[in-house]
mmCIF file of C-alpha atoms in Angstrom:
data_model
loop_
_atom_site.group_PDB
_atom_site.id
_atom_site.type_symbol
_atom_site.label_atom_id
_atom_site.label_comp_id
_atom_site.label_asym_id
_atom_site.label_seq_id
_atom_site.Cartn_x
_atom_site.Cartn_y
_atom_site.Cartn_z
ATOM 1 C CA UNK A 444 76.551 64.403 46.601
ATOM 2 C CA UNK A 445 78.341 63.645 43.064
ATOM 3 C CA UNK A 446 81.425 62.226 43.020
ATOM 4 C CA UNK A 447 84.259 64.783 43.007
ATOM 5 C CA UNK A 448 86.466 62.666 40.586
ATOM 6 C CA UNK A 449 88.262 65.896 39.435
ATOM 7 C CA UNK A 450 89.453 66.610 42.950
ATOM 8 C CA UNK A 451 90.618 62.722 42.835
ATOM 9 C CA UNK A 452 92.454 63.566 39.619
ATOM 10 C CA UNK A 453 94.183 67.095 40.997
ATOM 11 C CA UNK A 454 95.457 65.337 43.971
ATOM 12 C CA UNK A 455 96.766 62.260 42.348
ATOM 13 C CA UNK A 456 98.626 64.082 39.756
ATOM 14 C CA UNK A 457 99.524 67.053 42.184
ATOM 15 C CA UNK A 458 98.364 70.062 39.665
ATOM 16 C CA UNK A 459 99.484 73.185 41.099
ATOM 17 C CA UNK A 460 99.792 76.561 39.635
ATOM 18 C CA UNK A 461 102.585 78.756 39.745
ATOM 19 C CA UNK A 462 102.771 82.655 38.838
ATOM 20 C CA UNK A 463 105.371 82.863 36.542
ATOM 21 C CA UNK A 464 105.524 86.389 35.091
ATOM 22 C CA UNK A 465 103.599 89.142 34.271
ATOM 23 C CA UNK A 466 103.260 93.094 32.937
ATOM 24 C CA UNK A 467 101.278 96.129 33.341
ATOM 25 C CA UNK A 468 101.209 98.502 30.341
ATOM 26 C CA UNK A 469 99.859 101.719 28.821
ATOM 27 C CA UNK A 470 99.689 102.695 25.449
ATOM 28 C CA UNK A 471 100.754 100.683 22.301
ATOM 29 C CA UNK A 472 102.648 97.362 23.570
ATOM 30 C CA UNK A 473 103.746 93.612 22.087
ATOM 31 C CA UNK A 474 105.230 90.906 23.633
ATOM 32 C CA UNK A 475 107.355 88.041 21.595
ATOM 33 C CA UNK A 476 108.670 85.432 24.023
ATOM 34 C CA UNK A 477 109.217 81.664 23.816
ATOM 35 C CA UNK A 478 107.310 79.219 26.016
ATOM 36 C CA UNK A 479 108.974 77.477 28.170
ATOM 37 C CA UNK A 480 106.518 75.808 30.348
ATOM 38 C CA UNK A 481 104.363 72.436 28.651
ATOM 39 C CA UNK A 482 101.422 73.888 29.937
ATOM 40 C CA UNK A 483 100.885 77.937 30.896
ATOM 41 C CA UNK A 484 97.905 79.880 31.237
ATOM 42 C CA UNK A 485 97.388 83.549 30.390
ATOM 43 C CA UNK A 486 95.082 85.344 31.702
ATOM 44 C CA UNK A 487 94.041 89.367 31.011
ATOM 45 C CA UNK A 488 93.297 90.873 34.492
ATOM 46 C CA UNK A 489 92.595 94.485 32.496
ATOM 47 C CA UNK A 490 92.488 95.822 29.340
ATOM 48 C CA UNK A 491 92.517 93.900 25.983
ATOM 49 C CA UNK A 492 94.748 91.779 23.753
ATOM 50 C CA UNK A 493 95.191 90.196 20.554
ATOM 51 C CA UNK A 494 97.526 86.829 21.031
ATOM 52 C CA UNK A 495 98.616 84.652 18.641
ATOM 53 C CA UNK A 496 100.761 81.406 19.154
ATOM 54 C CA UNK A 497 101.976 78.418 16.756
ATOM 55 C CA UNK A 498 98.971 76.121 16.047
ATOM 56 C CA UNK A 499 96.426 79.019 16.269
ATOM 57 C CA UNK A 500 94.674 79.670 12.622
ATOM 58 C CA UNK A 501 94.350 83.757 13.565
ATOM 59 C CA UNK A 502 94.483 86.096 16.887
ATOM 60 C CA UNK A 503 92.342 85.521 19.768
ATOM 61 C CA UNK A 504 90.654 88.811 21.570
ATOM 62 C CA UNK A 505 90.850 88.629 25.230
ATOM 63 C CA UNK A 506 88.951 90.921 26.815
ATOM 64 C CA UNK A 507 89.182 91.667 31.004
ATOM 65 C CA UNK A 508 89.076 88.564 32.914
ATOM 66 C CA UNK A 509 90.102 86.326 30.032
ATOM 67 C CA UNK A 510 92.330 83.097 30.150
ATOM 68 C CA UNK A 511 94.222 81.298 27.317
ATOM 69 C CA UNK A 512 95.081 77.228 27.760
ATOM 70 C CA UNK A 513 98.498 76.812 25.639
ATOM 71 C CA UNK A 514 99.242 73.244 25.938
ATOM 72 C CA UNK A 515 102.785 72.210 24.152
ATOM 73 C CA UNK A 516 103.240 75.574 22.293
ATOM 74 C CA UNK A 517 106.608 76.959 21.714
ATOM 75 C CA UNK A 518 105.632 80.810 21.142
ATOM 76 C CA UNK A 519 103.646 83.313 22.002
ATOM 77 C CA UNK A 520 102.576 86.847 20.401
ATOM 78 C CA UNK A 521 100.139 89.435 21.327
ATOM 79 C CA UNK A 522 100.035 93.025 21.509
ATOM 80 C CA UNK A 523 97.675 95.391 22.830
ATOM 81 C CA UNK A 524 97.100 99.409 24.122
ATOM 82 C CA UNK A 525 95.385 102.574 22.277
ATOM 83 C CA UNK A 526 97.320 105.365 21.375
ATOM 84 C CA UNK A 527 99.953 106.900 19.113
ATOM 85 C CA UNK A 528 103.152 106.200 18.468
ATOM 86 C CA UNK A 529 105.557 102.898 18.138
ATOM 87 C CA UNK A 530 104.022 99.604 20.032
ATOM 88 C CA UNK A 531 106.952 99.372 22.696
ATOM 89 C CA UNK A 532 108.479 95.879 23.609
ATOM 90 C CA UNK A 533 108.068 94.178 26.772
ATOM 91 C CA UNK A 534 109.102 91.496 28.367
ATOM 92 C CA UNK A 535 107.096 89.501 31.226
ATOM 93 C CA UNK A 536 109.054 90.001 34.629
ATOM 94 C CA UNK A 537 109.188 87.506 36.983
ATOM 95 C CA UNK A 538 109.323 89.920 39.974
ATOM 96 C CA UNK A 539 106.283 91.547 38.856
ATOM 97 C CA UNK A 540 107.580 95.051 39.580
ATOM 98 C CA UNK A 541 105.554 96.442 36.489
ATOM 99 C CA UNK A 542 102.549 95.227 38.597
ATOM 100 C CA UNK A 543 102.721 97.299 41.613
ATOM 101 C CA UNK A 544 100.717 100.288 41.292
ATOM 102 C CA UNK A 545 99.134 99.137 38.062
ATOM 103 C CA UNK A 546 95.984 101.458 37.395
ATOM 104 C CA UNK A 547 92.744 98.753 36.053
ATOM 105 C CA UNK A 548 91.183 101.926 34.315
ATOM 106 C CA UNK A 549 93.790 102.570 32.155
ATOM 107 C CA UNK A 550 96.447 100.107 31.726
ATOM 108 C CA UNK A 551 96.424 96.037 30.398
ATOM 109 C CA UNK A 552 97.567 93.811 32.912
ATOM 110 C CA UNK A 553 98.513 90.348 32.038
ATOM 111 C CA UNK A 554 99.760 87.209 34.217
ATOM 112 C CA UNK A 555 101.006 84.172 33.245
ATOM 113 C CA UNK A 556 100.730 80.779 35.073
ATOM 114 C CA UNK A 557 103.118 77.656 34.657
ATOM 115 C CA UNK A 558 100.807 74.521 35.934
ATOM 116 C CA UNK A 559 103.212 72.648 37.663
ATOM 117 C CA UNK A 560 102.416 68.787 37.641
ATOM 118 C CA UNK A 561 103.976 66.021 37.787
ATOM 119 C CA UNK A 562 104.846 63.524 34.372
ATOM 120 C CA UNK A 563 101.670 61.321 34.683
ATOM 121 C CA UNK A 564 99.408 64.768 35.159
ATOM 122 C CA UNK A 565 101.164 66.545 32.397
ATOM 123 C CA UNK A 566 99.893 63.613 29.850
ATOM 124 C CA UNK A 567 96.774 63.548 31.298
ATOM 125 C CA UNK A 568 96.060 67.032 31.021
ATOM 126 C CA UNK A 569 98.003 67.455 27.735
ATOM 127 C CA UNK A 570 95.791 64.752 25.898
ATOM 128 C CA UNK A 571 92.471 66.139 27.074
ATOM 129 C CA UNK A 572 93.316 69.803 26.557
ATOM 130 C CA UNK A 573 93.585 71.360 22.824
ATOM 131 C CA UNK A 574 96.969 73.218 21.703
ATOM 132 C CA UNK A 575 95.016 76.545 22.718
ATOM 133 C CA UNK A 576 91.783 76.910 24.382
ATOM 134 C CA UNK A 577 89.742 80.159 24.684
ATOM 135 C CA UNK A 578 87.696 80.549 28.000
ATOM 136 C CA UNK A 579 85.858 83.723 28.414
ATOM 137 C CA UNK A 580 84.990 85.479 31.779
ATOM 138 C CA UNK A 581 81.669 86.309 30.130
ATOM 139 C CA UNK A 582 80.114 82.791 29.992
ATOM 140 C CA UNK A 583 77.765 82.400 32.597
ATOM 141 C CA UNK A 584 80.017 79.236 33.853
ATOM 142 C CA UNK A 585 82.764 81.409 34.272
ATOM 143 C CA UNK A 586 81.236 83.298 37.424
ATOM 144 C CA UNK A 587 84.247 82.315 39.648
ATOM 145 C CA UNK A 588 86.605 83.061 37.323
ATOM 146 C CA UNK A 589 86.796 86.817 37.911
ATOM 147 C CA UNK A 590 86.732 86.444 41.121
ATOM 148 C CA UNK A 591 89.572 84.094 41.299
ATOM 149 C CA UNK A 592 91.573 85.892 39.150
ATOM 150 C CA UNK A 593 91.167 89.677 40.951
ATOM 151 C CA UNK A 594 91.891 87.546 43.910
ATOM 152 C CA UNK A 595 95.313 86.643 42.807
ATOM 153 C CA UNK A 596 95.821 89.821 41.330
ATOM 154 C CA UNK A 597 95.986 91.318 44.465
ATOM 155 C CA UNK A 598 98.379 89.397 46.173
ATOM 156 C CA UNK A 599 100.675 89.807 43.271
ATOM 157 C CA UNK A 600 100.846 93.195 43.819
ATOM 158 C CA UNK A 601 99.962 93.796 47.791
ATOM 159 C CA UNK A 602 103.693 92.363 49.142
ATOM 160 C CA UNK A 603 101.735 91.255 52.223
ATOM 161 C CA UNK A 604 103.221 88.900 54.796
ATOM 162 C CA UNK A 605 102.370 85.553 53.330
ATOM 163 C CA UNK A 606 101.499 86.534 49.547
ATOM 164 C CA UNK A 607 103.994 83.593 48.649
ATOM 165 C CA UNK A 608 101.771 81.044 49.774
ATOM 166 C CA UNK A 609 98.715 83.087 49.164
ATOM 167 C CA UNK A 610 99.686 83.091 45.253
ATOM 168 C CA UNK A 611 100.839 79.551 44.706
ATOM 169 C CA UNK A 612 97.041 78.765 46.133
ATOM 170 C CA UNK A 613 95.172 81.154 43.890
ATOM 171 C CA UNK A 614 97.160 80.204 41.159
ATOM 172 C CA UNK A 615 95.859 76.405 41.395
ATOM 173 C CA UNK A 616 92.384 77.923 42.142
ATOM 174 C CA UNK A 617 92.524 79.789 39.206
ATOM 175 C CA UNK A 618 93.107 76.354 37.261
ATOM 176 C CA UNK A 619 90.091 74.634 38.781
ATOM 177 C CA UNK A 620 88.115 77.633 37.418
ATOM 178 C CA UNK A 621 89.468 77.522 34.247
ATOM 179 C CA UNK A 622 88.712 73.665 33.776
ATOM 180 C CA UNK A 623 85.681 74.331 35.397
ATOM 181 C CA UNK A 624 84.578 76.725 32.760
ATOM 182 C CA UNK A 625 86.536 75.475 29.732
ATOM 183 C CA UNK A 626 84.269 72.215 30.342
ATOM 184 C CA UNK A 627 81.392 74.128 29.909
ATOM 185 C CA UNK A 628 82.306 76.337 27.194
ATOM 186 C CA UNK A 629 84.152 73.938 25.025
ATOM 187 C CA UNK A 630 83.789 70.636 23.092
ATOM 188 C CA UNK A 631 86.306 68.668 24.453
ATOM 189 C CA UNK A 632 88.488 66.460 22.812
ATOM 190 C CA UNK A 633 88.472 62.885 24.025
ATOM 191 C CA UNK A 634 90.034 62.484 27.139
ATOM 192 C CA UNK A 635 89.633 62.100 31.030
ATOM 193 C CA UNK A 636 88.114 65.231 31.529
ATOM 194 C CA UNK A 637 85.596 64.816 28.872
ATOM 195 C CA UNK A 638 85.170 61.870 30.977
ATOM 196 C CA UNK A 639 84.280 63.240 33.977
ATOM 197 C CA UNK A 640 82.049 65.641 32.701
ATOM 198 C CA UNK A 641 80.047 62.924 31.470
ATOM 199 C CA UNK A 642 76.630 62.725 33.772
ATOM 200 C CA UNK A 643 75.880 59.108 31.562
ATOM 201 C CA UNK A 644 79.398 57.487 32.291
ATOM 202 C CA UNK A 645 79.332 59.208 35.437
ATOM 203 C CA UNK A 646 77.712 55.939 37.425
ATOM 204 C CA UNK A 647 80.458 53.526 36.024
ATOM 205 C CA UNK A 648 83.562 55.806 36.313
ATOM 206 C CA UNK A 649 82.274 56.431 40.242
ATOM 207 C CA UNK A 650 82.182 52.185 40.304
ATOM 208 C CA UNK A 651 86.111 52.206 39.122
ATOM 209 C CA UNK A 652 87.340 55.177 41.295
ATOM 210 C CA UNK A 653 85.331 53.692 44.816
ATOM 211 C CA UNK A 654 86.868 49.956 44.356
ATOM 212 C CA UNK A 655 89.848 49.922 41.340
ATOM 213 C CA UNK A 656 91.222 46.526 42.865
ATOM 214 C CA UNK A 657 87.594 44.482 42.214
ATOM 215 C CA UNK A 658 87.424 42.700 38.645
ATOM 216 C CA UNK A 659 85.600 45.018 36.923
ATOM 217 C CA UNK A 660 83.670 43.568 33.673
ATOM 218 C CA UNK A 661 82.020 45.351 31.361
ATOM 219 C CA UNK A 662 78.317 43.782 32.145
ATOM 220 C CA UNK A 663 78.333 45.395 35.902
ATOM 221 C CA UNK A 664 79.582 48.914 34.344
ATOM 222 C CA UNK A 665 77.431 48.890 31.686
ATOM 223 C CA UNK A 666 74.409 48.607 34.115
ATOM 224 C CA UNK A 667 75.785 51.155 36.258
ATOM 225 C CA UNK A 668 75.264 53.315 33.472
ATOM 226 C CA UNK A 669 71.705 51.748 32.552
ATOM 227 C CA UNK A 670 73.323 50.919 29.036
ATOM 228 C CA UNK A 671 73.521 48.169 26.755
ATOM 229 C CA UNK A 672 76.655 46.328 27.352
ATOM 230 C CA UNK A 673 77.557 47.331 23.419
ATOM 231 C CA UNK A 674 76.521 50.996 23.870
ATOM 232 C CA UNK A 675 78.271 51.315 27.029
ATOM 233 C CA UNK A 676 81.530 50.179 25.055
ATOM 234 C CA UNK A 677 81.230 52.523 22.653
ATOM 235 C CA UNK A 678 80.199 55.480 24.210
ATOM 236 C CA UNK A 679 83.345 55.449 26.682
ATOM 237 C CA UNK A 680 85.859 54.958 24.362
ATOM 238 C CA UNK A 681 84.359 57.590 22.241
ATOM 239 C CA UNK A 682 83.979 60.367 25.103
ATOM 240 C CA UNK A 683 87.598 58.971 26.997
ATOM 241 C CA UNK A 684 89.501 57.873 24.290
ATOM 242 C CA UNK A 685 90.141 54.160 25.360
ATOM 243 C CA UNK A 686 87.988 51.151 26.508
ATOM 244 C CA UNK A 687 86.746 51.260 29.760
ATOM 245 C CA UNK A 688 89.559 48.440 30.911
ATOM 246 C CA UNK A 689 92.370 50.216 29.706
ATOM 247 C CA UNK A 690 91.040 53.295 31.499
ATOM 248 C CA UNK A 691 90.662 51.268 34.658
ATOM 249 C CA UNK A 692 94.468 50.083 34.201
ATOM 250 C CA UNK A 693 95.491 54.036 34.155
ATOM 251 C CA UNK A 694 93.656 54.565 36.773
ATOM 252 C CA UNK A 695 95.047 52.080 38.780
ATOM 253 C CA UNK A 696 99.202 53.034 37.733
ATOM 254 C CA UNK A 697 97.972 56.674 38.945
ATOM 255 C CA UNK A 698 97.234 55.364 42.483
ATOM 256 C CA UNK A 699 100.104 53.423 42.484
ATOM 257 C CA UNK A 700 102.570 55.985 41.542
ATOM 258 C CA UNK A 701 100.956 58.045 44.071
ATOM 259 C CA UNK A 702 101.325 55.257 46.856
ATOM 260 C CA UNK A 703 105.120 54.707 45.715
ATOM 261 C CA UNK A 704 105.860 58.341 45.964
ATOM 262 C CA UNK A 705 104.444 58.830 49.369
ATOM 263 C CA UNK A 706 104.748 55.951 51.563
ATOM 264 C CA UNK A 707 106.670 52.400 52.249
ATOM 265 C CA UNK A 708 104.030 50.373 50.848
ATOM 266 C CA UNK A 709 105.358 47.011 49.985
ATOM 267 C CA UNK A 710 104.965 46.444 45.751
ATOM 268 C CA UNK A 711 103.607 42.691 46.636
ATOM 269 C CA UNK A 712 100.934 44.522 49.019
ATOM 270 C CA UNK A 713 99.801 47.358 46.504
ATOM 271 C CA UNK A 714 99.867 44.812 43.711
ATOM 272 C CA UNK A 715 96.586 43.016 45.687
ATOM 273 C CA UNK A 716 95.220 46.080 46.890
ATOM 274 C CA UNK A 717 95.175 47.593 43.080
ATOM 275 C CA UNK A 718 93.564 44.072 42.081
ATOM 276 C CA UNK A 719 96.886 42.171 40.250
ATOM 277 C CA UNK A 720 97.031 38.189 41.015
ATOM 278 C CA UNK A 721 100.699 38.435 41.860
ATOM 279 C CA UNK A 722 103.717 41.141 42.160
ATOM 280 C CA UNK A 723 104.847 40.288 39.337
ATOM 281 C CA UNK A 724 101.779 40.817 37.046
ATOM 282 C CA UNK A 725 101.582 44.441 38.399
ATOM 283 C CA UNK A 726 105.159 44.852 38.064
ATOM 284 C CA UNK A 727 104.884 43.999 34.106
ATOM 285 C CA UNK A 728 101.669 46.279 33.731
ATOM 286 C CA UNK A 729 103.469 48.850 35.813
ATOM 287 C CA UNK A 730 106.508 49.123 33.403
ATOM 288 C CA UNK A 731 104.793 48.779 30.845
ATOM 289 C CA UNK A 732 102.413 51.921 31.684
ATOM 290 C CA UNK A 733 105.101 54.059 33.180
ATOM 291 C CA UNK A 734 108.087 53.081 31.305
ATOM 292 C CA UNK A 735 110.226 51.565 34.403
ATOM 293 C CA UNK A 736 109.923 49.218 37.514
ATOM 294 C CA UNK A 737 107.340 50.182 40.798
ATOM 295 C CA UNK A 738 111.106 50.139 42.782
ATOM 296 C CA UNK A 739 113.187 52.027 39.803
ATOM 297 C CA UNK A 740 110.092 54.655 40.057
ATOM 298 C CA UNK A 741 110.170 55.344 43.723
ATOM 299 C CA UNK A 742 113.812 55.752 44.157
ATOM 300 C CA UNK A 743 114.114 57.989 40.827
ATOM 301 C CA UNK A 744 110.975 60.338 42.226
ATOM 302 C CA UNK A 745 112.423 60.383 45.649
ATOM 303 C CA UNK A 746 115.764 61.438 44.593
ATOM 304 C CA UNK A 747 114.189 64.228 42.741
ATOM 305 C CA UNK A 748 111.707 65.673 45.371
ATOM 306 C CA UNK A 749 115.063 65.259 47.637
ATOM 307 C CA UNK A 750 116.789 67.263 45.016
ATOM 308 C CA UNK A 751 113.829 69.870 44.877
ATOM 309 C CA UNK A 752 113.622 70.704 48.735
ATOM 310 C CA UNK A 753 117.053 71.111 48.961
ATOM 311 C CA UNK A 754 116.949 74.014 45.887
ATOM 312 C CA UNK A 755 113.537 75.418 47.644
ATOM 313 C CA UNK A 756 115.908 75.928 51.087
ATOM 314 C CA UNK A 757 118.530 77.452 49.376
ATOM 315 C CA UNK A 758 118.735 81.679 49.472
ATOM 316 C CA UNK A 759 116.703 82.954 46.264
ATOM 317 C CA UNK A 760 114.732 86.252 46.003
ATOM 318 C CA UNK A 761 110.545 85.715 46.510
ATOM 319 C CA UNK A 762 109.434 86.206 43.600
ATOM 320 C CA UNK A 763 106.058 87.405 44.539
ATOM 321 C CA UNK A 764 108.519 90.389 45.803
#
């Protein structure tokens, strides 16, 4: 079986996707809204729509089962519909009331998805993701994506017991097929999921993600790869965008933010476990990678989840209502 290193990635930077609006509409339409979210996704259940967005040279068609990437863009345009007659102005609704009883043959139907993830993820993602990225439901690698997408779709609009959880699943299914696809559609910047789409590197990287605490050296992951020791070099920093060491570092202050977050684990302990000769070497590497202490981080992250459980019990309206 091949190493599932994107699953690794999605849990250790806890990607999820969250419905965050959406519109059914007939006959000449445009929507002008800000962006609010770092990363969003918009995909075209039905119908057809021409979107344009700062950074993007000219408009992008989406056609039925479509899905824009807008990574770190401030606005959004696109209009759509056939017809006489003034384009009307809408605005997305977060209770997705123009949703319910949309008609596919006739109307556009558009949803948009905030991927929620936490800091580390968001540069991850953000650095190995263009400003917009095009992935069409026609591409033979986009098979799922259809699927996925009809999928959430309908519990959007159904109001069946459980559609809440139902919906924040789909939506983070939905993102897996859109990576999945974008991968193959796409030439990727340099980045971690160029990375892992690598089948050359693929050897090495599965070397780092098995045993991150052993002294890697560039001779034994070279030969993983069946590579010259030089060729090796330059091919990963080429496809990730660093040196395989400094990769290896990020790696490791991923698992150890994820450890710190989630557990007691002792900083002395995870320092040896994540291969540092003393607490106080990983501490230094540590701050220096994430911007604070291991101890500073786990309180501040705490405090926040706290903070976030507490507003997720508090009275507020479904909003897949």
């Amino acid at each position: 079986m091949v190493a599932d290193h994107l699953s690794e990635v999605f849990d250790l930077v806890e990607v999820h996707g969250l419905v965050s609006g959406g519109f059914a509409a007939r006959g000449p339409w445009v929507v002008r809204s800000p962006i609010e979210d770092p990363l969003k996704l918009l995909a075209m259940v039905c119908g057809r729509t021409r979107l344009t967005a700062d950074g993007v040279d000219g408009p992008i068609e989406l056609e039925p089962g479509d899905v824009v990437i807008l990574n770190n863009r401030s606005w959004l345009e696109h209009e759509g519909g056939t017809g006489d007659g003034p384009r009307q102005e809408i605005t997305p609704e977060e209770n997705f009331t123009r949703l319910v009883g949309a008609d596919r043959d006739i109307d556009d139907v558009v949803i948009g998805i905030a991927v929620d993830i936490n800091p580390a993820g968001r540069a991850l993602l953000q650095q190995a993701l263009p400003p917009v990225g095009h992935v069409r439901a026609s591409a033979a690698a986009a098979a799922n994506l259809r699927a996925s997408l009809d999928r959430l779709f309908d519990e959007v609009t159904g109001n069946r017991m459980g559609s809440a959880f139902a919906i924040r699943q789909y939506g983070q299914l939905l993102l897996l097929e859109v990576l999945r696809a974008y991968v193959d559609q796409a030439e990727l910047p340099s980045g971690w999921l160029r990375l892992l789409a690598d089948e050359r590197l693929r050897p090495a990287l599965s070397l780092m993600h098995a045993e991150p605490g052993r002294h890697w050296g560039l001779e034994k992951l070279a030969q993983a790869a069946a590579m010259s020791r030089t060729s090796f070099a330059e091919r990963f920093r080429t496809v990730a965008g660093v040196p395989p060491l400094t990769y290896l570092n990020r790696w490791r202050m991923l698992l150890a933010q994820r450890a710190l977050r989630g557990g007691d684990v002792r900083v002395g302990s995870l320092a040896g476990e994540l291969g540092y000769a003393s607490e106080s070497a990983f501490s230094t590497a540590f701050k220096r990678e994430v911007g604070e202490s291991p101890l500073r981080y786990r309180y501040r992250v705490r405090d926040e989840l706290s903070a976030r459980s507490r507003s997720h019990q508090s009275p507020s309206v479904d909003r897949a209502q």
